[in-house]
Short mmCIF file of C-alpha atoms in Angstrom, two decimals:
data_model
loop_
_atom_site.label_atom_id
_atom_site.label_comp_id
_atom_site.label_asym_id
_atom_site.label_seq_id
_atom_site.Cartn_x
_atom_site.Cartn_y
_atom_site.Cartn_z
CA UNK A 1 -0.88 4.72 16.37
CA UNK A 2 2.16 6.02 17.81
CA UNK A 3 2.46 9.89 18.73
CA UNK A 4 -1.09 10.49 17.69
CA UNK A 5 -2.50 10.30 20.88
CA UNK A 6 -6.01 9.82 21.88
CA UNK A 7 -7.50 10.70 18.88
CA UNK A 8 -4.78 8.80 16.51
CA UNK A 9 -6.16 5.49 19.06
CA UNK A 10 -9.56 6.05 18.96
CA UNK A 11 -9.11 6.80 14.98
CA UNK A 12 -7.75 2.71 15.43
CA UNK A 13 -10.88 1.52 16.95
CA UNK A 14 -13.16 2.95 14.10
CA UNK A 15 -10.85 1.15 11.44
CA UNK A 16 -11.16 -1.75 13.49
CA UNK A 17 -15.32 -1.43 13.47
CA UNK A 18 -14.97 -0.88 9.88
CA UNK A 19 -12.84 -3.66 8.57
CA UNK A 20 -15.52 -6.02 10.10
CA UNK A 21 -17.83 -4.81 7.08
CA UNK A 22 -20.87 -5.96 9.39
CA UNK A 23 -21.55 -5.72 12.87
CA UNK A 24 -19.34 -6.44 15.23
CA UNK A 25 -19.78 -7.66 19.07
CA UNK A 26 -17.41 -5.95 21.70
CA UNK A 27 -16.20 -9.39 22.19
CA UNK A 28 -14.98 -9.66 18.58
CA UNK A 29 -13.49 -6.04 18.80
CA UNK A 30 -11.81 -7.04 22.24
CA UNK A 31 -9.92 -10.30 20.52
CA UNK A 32 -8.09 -8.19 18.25
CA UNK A 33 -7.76 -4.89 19.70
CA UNK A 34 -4.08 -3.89 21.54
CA UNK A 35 -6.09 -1.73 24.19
CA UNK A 36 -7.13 -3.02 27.26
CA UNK A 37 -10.63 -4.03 27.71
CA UNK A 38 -11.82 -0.73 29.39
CA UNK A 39 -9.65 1.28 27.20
CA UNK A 40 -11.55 -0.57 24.36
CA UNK A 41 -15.21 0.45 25.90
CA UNK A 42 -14.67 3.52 26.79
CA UNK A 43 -13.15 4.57 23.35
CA UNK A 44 -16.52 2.90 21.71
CA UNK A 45 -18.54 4.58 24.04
CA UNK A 46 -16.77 8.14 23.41
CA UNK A 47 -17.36 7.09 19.57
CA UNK A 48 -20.91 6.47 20.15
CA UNK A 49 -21.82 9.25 21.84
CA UNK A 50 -20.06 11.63 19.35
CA UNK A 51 -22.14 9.42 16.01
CA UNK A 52 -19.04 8.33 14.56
CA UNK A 53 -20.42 4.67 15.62
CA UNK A 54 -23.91 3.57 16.25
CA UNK A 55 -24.74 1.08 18.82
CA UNK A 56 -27.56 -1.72 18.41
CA UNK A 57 -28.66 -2.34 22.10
CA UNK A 58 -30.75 -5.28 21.03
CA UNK A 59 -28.33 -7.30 18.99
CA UNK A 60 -25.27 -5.58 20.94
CA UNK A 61 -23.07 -4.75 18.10
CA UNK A 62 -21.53 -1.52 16.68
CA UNK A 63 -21.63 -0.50 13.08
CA UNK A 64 -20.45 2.83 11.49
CA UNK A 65 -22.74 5.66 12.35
CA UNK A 66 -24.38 8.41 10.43
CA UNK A 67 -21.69 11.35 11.10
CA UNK A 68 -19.27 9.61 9.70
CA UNK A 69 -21.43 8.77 6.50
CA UNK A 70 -22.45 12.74 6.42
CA UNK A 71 -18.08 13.32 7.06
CA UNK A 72 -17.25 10.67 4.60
CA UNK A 73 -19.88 12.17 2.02
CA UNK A 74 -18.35 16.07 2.72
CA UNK A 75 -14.78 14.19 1.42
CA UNK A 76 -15.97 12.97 -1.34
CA UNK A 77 -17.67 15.87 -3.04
CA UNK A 78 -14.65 18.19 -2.12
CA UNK A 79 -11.73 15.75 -2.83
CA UNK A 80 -12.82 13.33 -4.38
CA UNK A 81 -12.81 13.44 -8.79
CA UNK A 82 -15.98 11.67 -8.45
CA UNK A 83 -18.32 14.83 -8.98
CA UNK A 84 -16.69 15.90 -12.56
CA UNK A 85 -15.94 12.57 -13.76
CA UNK A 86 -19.63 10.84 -13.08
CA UNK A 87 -20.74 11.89 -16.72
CA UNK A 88 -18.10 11.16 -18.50
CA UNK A 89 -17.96 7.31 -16.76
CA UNK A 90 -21.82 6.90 -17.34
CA UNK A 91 -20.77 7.96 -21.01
CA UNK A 92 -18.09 5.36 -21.14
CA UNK A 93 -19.56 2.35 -19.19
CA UNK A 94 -22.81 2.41 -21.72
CA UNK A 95 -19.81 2.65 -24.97
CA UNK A 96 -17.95 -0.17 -24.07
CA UNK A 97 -20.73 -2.49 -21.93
CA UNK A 98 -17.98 -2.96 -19.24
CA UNK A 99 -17.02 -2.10 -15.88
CA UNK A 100 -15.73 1.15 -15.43
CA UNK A 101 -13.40 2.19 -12.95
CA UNK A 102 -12.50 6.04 -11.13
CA UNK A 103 -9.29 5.90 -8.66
CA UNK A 104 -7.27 8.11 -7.26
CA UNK A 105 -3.62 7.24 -5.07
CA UNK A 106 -3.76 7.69 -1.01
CA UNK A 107 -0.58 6.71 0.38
CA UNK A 108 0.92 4.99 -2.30
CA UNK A 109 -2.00 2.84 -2.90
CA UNK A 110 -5.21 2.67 -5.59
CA UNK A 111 -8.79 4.14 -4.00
CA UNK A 112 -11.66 3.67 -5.78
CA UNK A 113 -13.45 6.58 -5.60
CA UNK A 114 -16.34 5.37 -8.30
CA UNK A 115 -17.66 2.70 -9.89
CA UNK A 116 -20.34 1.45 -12.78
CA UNK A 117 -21.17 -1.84 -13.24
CA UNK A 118 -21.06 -4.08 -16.45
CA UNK A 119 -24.21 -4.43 -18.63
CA UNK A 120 -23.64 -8.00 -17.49
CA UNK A 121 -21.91 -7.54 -13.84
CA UNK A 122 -19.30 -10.31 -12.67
CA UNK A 123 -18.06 -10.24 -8.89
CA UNK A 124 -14.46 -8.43 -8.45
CA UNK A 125 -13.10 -7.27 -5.50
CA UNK A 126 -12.74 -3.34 -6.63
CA UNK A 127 -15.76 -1.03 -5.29
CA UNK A 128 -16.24 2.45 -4.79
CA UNK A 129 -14.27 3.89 -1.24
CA UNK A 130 -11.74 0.12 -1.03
CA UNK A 131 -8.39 0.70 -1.39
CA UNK A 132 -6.32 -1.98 -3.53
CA UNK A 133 -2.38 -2.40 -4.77
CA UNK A 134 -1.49 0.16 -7.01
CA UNK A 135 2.06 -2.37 -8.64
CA UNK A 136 -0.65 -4.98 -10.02
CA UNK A 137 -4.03 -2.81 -11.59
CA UNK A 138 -4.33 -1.21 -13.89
CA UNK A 139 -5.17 2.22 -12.60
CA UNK A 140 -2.85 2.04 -9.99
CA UNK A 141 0.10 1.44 -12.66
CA UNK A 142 -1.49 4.44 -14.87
CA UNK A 143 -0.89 7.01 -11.96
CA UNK A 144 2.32 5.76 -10.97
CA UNK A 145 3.65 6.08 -14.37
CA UNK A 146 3.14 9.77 -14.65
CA UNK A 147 4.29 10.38 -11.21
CA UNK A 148 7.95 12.37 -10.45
CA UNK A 149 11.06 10.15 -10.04
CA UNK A 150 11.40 10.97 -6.27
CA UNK A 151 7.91 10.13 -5.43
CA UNK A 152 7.71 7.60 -7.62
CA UNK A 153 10.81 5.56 -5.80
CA UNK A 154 9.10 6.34 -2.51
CA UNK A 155 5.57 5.28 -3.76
CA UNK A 156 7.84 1.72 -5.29
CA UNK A 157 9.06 1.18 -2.20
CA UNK A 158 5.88 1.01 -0.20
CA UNK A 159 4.56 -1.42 -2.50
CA UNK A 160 3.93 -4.93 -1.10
CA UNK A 161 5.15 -7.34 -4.55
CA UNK A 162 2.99 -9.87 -3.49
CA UNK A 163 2.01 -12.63 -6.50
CA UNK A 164 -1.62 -12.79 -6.62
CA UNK A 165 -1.41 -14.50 -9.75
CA UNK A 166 1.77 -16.02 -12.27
CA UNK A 167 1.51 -12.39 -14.19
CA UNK A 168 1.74 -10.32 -11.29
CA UNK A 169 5.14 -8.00 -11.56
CA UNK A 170 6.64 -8.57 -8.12
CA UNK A 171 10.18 -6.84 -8.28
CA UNK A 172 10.74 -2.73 -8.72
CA UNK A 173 12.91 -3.06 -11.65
CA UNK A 174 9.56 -4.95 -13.69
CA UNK A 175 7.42 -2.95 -12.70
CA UNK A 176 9.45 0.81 -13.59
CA UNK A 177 9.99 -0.99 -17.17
CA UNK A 178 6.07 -1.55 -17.21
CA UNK A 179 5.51 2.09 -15.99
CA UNK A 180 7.99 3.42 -18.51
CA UNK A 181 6.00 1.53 -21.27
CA UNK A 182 2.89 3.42 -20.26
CA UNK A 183 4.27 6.67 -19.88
CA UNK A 184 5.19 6.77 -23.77
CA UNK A 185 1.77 4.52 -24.47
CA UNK A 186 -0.76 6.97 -22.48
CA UNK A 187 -2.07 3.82 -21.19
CA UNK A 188 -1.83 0.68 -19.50
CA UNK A 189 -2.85 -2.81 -18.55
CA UNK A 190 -3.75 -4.91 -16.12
CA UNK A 191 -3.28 -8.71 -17.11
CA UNK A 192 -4.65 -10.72 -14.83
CA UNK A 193 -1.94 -9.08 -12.06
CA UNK A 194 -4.43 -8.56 -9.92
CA UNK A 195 -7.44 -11.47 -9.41
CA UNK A 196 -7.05 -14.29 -12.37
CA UNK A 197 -9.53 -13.81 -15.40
CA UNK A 198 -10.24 -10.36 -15.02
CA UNK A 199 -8.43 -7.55 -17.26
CA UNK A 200 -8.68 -4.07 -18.04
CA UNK A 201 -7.17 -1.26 -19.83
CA UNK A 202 -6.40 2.34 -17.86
CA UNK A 203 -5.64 5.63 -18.65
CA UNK A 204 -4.17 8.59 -16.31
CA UNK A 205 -6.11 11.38 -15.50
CA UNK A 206 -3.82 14.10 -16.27
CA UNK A 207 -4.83 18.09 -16.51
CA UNK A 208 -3.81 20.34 -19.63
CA UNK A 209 -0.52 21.28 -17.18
CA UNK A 210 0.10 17.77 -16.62
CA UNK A 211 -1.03 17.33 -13.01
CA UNK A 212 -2.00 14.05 -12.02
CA UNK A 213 -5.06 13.59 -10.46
CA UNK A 214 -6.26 9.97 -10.79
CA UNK A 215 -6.97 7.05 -13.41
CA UNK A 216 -10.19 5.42 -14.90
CA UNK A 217 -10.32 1.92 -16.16
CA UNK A 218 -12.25 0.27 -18.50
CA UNK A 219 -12.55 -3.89 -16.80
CA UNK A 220 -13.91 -6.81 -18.22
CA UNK A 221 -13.78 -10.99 -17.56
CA UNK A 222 -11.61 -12.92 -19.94
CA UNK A 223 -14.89 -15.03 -20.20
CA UNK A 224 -15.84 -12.31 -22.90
CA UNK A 225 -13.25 -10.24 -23.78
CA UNK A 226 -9.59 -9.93 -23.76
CA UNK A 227 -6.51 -7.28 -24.06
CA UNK A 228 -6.96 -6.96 -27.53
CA UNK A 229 -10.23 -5.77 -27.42
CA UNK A 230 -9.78 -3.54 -24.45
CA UNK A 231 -7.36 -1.59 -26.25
CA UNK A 232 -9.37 -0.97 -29.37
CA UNK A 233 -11.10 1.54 -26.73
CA UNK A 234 -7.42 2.94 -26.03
CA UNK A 235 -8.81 6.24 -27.25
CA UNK A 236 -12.21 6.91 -25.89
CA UNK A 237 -10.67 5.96 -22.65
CA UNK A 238 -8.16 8.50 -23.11
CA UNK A 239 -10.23 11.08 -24.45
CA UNK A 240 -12.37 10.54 -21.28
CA UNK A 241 -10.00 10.81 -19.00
CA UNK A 242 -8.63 14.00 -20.56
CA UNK A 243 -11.99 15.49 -20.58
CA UNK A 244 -12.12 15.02 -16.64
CA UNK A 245 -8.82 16.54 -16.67
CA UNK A 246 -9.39 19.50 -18.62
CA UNK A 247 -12.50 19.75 -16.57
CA UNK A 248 -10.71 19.36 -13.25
CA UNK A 249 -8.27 22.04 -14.48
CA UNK A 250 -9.54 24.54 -12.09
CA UNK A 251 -10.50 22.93 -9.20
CA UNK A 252 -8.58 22.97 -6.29
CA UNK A 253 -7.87 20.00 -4.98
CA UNK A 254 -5.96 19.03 -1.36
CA UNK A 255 -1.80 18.94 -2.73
CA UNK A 256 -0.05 15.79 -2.44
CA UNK A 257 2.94 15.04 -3.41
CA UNK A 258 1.84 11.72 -5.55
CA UNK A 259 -0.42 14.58 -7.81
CA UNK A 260 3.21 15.57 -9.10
CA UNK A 261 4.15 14.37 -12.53
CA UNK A 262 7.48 14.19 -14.03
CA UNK A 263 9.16 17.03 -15.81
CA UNK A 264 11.67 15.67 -17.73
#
């Protein structure tokens, strides 16, 4: 990563460990890294040593270690809205029998910071601490929609606007129309933009003084249910996610500029 120096690079080899999502052989690390082979080893080896990594001598591969679970555990209790909202999504998952979704934006982008599981679970690609499009779910629309105008057009223009499937919005003009919708709604959709047969309705998670802070979803196959039921839960979502907010009121949460909401 330019002009981060050492750290910024060795910062790149842990992403690269972790986007494996198994263990991974030097030799796999070494295809795809841009550091030379001895750069590559020795930044491991520093990474080792400090317990970011952990090293399995008998297999020979490298997995994430426990520091950065105890690290990545810290962030999420003090940052994260996980904490407050984990009531109120038990609450709502056991209502509405569906999968229930807690995200937050990080550069521009949807993180799921929490998740519960359908009574009846299907596979989708959204779980807690992966970061998806924010242009084609329906969190990720839900925060953008209550963001200010100059964020906002930076946050558009880092989006990708690639079609995953024939309802995805994939120009800015669609999908400020679609935000503007669910600004005056108080909530929003996802139909299908995202992975085909899967929908969900989404609600911002906004404080009494209108700070953003994240979204929750409510998700469910079109195998057994569809928009129009979704939205006859339009206000226990949005009761929920005010609760979290009025909850959240006080805490004090790192500033970004994508918390900011629109004033006028």
């Amino acid at each position: 990563m330019a002009g981060d120096g050492t750290v910024g690079k060795a910062l790149d080899v842990l992403d690269q460990v972790a986007a494996f999502e198994r263990p991974v052989r030097f030799g796999e690390l070494q295809e795809q890294s841009a550091f030379p082979k001895a750069t590559l080893y020795r930044f491991l080896q520093t990474l080792t040593n400090q317990g970011m990594l952990s090293y399995d001598s008998e297999r020979q591969t490298y997995t994430l270690g426990i520091r950065l679970v105890r690290l990545a555990h810290a962030a999420w209790t003090q940052s994260s809205l996980a904490p407050i909202a984990r009531p109120h999504l038990d609450a709502l998952s056991q209502a509405t029998g569906e999968t229930v979704h807690l995200a937050q934006l990080d550069a521009s982008q949807v993180l799921y910071v929490d998740k519960r599981n359908a009574r009846d679970p299907v596979e989708m690609y959204s779980q807690a601490g992966k970061v998806g499009p924010a242009y084609c779910t329906g969190v990720g629309k839900a925060m953008m929609a209550f963001l200010d105008e100059a964020t906002l057009a930076s946050a558009i223009a880092q989006q990708s606007f690639h079609r995953f499937t024939p309802t995805t919005l994939v120009t800015g003009e669609d999908l400020r129309a679609e935000l503007a919708n669910i600004r005056a709604r108080g909530y929003g959709f996802d139909r299908e933009e995202h992975e085909p047969g899967i929908v969900c309705i989404a609600a911002p998670v906004l404080t009494p003084n209108g700070r953003m802070l994240g979204a929750l979803s409510v998700t469910g196959p079109t195998s057994r249910t569809s928009l129009d039921q979704l939205e006859t839960w339009a206000p226990r979502v949005m009761e929920t996610a005010a609760q979290i907010g009025r909850e959240a009121q006080a805490w004090r949460f790192p500033e970004t500029r994508q918390q900011k909401v629109a004033t006028t």
